[in-house]
Structure formats: structure tokens, C-alpha cells
CSV table of C-alpha atoms in Angstrom, one decimal:
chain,number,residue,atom,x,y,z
M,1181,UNK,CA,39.4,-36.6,32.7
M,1182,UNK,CA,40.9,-39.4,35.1
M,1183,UNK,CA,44.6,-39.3,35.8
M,1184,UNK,CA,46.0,-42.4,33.1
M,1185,UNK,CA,44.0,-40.7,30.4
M,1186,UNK,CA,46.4,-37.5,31.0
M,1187,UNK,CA,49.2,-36.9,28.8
M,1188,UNK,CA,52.6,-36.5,29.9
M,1189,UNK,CA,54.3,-33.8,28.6
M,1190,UNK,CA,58.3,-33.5,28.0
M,1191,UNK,CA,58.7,-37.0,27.5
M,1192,UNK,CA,61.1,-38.4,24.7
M,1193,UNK,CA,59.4,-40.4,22.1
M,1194,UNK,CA,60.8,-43.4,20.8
M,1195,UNK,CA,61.3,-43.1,17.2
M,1196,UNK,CA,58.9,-44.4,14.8
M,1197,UNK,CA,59.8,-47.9,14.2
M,1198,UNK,CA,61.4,-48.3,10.4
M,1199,UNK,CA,59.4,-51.3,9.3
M,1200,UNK,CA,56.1,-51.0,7.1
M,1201,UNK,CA,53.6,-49.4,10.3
M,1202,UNK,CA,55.9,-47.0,11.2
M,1203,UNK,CA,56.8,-45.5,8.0
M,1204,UNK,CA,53.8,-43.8,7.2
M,1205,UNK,CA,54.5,-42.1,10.3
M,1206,UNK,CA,58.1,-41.0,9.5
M,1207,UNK,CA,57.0,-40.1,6.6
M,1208,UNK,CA,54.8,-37.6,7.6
M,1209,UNK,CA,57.3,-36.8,10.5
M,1210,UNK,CA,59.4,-35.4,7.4
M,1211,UNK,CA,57.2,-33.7,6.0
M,1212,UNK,CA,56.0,-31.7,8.9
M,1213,UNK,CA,60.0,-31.1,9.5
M,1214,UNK,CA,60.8,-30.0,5.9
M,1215,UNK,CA,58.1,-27.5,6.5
M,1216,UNK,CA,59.0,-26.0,10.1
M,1217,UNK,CA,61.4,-23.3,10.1
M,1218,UNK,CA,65.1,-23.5,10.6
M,1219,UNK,CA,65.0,-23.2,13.9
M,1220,UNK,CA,62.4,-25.9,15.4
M,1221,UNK,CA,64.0,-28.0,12.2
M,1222,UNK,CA,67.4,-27.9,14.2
M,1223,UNK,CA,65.7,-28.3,17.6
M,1224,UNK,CA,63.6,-31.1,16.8
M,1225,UNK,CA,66.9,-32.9,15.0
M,1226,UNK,CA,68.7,-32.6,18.0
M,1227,UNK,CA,66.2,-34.2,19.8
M,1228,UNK,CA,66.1,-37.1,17.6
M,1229,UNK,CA,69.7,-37.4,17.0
M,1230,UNK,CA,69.5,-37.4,20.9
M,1231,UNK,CA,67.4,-40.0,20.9
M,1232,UNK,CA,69.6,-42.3,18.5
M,1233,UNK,CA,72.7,-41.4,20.5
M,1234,UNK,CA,70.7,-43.4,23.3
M,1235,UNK,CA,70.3,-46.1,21.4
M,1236,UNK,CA,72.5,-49.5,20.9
M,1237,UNK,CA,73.9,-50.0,17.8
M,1238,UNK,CA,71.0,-52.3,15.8
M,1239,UNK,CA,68.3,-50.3,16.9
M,1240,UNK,CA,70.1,-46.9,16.2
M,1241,UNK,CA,71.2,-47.9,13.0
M,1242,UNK,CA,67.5,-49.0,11.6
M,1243,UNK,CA,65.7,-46.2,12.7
M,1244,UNK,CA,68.4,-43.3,11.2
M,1245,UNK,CA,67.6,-45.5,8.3
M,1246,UNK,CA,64.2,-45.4,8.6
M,1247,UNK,CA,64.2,-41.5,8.9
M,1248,UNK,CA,66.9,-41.2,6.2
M,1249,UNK,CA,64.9,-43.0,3.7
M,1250,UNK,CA,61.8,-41.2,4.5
M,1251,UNK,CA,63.5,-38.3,4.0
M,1252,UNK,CA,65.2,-39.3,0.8
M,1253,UNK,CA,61.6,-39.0,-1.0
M,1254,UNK,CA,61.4,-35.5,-0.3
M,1255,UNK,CA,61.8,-33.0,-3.3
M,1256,UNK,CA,65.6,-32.4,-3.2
M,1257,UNK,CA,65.2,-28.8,-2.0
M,1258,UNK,CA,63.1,-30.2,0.7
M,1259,UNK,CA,65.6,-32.6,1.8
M,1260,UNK,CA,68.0,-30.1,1.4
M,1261,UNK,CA,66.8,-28.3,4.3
M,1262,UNK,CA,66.7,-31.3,6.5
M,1263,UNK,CA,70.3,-32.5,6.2
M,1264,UNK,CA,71.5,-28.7,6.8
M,1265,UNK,CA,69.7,-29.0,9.9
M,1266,UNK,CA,70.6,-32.2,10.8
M,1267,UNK,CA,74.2,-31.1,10.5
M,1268,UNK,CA,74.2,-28.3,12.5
M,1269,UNK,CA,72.1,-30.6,15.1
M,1270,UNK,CA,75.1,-32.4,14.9
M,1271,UNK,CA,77.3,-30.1,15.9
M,1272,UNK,CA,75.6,-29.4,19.4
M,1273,UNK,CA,76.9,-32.5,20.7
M,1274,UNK,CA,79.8,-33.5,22.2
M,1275,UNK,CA,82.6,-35.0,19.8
M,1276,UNK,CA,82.6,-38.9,20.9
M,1277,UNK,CA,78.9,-38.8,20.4
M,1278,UNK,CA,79.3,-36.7,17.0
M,1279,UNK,CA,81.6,-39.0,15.5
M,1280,UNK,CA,79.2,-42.1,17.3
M,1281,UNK,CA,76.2,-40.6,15.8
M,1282,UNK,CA,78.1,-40.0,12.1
M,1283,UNK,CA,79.6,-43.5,11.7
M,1284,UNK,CA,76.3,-45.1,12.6
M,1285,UNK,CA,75.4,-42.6,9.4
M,1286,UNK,CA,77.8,-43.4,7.6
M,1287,UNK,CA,76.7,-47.1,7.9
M,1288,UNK,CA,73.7,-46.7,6.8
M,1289,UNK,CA,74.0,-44.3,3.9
M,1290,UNK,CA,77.0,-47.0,2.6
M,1291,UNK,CA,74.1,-49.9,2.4
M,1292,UNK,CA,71.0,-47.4,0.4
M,1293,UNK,CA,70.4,-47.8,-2.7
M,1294,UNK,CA,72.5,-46.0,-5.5
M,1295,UNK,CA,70.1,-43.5,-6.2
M,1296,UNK,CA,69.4,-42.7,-2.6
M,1297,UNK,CA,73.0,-42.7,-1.4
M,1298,UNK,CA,74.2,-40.0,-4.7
M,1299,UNK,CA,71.2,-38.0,-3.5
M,1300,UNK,CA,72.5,-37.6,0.1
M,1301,UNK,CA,76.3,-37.3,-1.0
M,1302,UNK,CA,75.3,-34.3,-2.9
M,1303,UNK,CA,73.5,-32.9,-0.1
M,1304,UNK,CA,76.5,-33.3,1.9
M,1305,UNK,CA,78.7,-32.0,-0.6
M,1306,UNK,CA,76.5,-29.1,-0.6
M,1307,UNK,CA,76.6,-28.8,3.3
M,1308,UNK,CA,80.6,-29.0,3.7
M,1309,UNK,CA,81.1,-26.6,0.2
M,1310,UNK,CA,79.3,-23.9,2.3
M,1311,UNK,CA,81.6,-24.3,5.3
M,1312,UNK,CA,84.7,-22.6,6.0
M,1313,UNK,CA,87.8,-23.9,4.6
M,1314,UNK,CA,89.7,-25.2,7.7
M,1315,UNK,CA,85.9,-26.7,8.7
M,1316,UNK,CA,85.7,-27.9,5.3
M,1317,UNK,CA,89.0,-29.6,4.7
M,1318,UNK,CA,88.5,-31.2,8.4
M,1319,UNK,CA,85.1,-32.3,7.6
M,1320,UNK,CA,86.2,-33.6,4.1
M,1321,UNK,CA,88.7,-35.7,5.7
M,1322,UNK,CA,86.6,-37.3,8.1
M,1323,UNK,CA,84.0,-38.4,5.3
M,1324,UNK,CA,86.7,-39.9,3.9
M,1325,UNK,CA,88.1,-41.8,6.6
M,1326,UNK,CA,84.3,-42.9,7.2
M,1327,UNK,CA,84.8,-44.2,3.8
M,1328,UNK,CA,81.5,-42.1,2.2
M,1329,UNK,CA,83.9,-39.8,-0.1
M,1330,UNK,CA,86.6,-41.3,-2.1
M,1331,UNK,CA,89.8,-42.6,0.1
M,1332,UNK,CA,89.8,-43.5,3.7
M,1333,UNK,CA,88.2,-46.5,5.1
């Protein structure tokens, strides 16, 4: 095998674009992710919430959408597991990027579709119900002021 024909390993992938090619893609990104276990579910989150932390605004913004979305046609169990993990992701970064990375998600769960949106509030709800109560009560208030819970902005 000649050397450009090698693959390099350990090398971020840009996300799968979130127009029409790149959804079959996420997709089955989604699908491979609502079958991993917890553990490389959360890992491989992180990464990608990594990735979108890198990311200006615009581009950041359509391709959590694209994966949201993608997700968001998974059997509610199914994308149950992915926004748990995606929440505990969360919480390996630092705090400017958390709050960064959960306005830009805030955004774009605000502009889905009514169905789509009540599915992923009630997987959130779910999420914070199962949290502590001083987490709880802090993370109830910040959905609020990120104006995706009734109250705040």
C-alpha cells in the first residue's frame, strides 16, 4: 500500500454535513450510537460535542441540528439513551463551553418542529427528574433562563 492511500488514525472527523447527503450518514451514525454501550455512547458524545465546541456559531448550530433530528427518529427509548449520554458528555467540559455548547442547543431545539421539540423536552425532563435535587433545581433554572422550560428568556 503507498503512503497517501494510508489512513490516518486519531484524527477528528468533521461532522456529517446536515443537508440531504449527509443525513443518511448521521443517521446511521445514531443508530450505531443508540446501540453502543454507555460507555463508548458517552465517549464518542464527548468527541462530537468536542467537535461542535470548535465550531463557529452557523456551522455549530446546523450540524447539532442535523444530529438532533437524526436522533429524534429513533424509538424514544432509543433516543433516550442518547440524550443521557449526551448530558453527561456535557458535563466533562468546562463551564463557558457547557453553557456555549447548551445555548447553541437550546437554539436549535426552540426552532424543531412541535412534535420533535415535546419529544426532546421529555427526554430532558426525564434526565434532570433523575438528578439530585440541588443539581436539579440548578439545572431547572438554567433551562429556564435558556427559555426551553416555562419562564426565563
Amino acid at each position: 500500500m503507498s503512503w497517501f492511500n494510508k489512513k490516518q488514525d486519531n484524527v477528528a472527523e468533521k461532522p456529517a454535513a446536515a443537508g440531504p447527503s449527509g443525513a443518511g450518514q448521521m443517521d446511521q451514525m445514531v443508530r450505531m450510537l443508540a446501540s453502543a454501550s454507555e460507555d463508548k455512547r458517552v465517549a464518542m458524545l464527548g468527541d462530537r460535542l468536542a467537535v461542535f465546541a470548535d465550531q463557529g456559531q452557523g456551522p455549530r448550530h446546523e450540524n447539532m441540528r442535523g444530529m438532533l433530528v437524526a436522533a429524534l427518529k429513533l424509538p424514544d427509548d432509543e433516543y433516550q439513551k442518547i440524550a443521557g449520554a449526551r448530558f453527561k458528555a456535557l458535563q466533562s467540559f468546562p463551564s463557558d463551553t457547557q453553557m456555549m455548547l447548551m445555548k447553541s442547543h437550546a437554539e436549535v431545539v426552540k426552532a424543531l418542529a412541535g412534535d420533535q421539540r415535546a419529544k426532546e423536552m421529555s427526554a430532558m425532563k426525564t434526565i434532570v427528574s433523575g438528578l439530585p435535587e440541588d443539581n436539579r433545581a440548578q439545572m431547572m433554572t438554567m433551562m429556564q433562563n435558556l427559555g426551553l422550560m416555562g419562564g426565563g428568556a
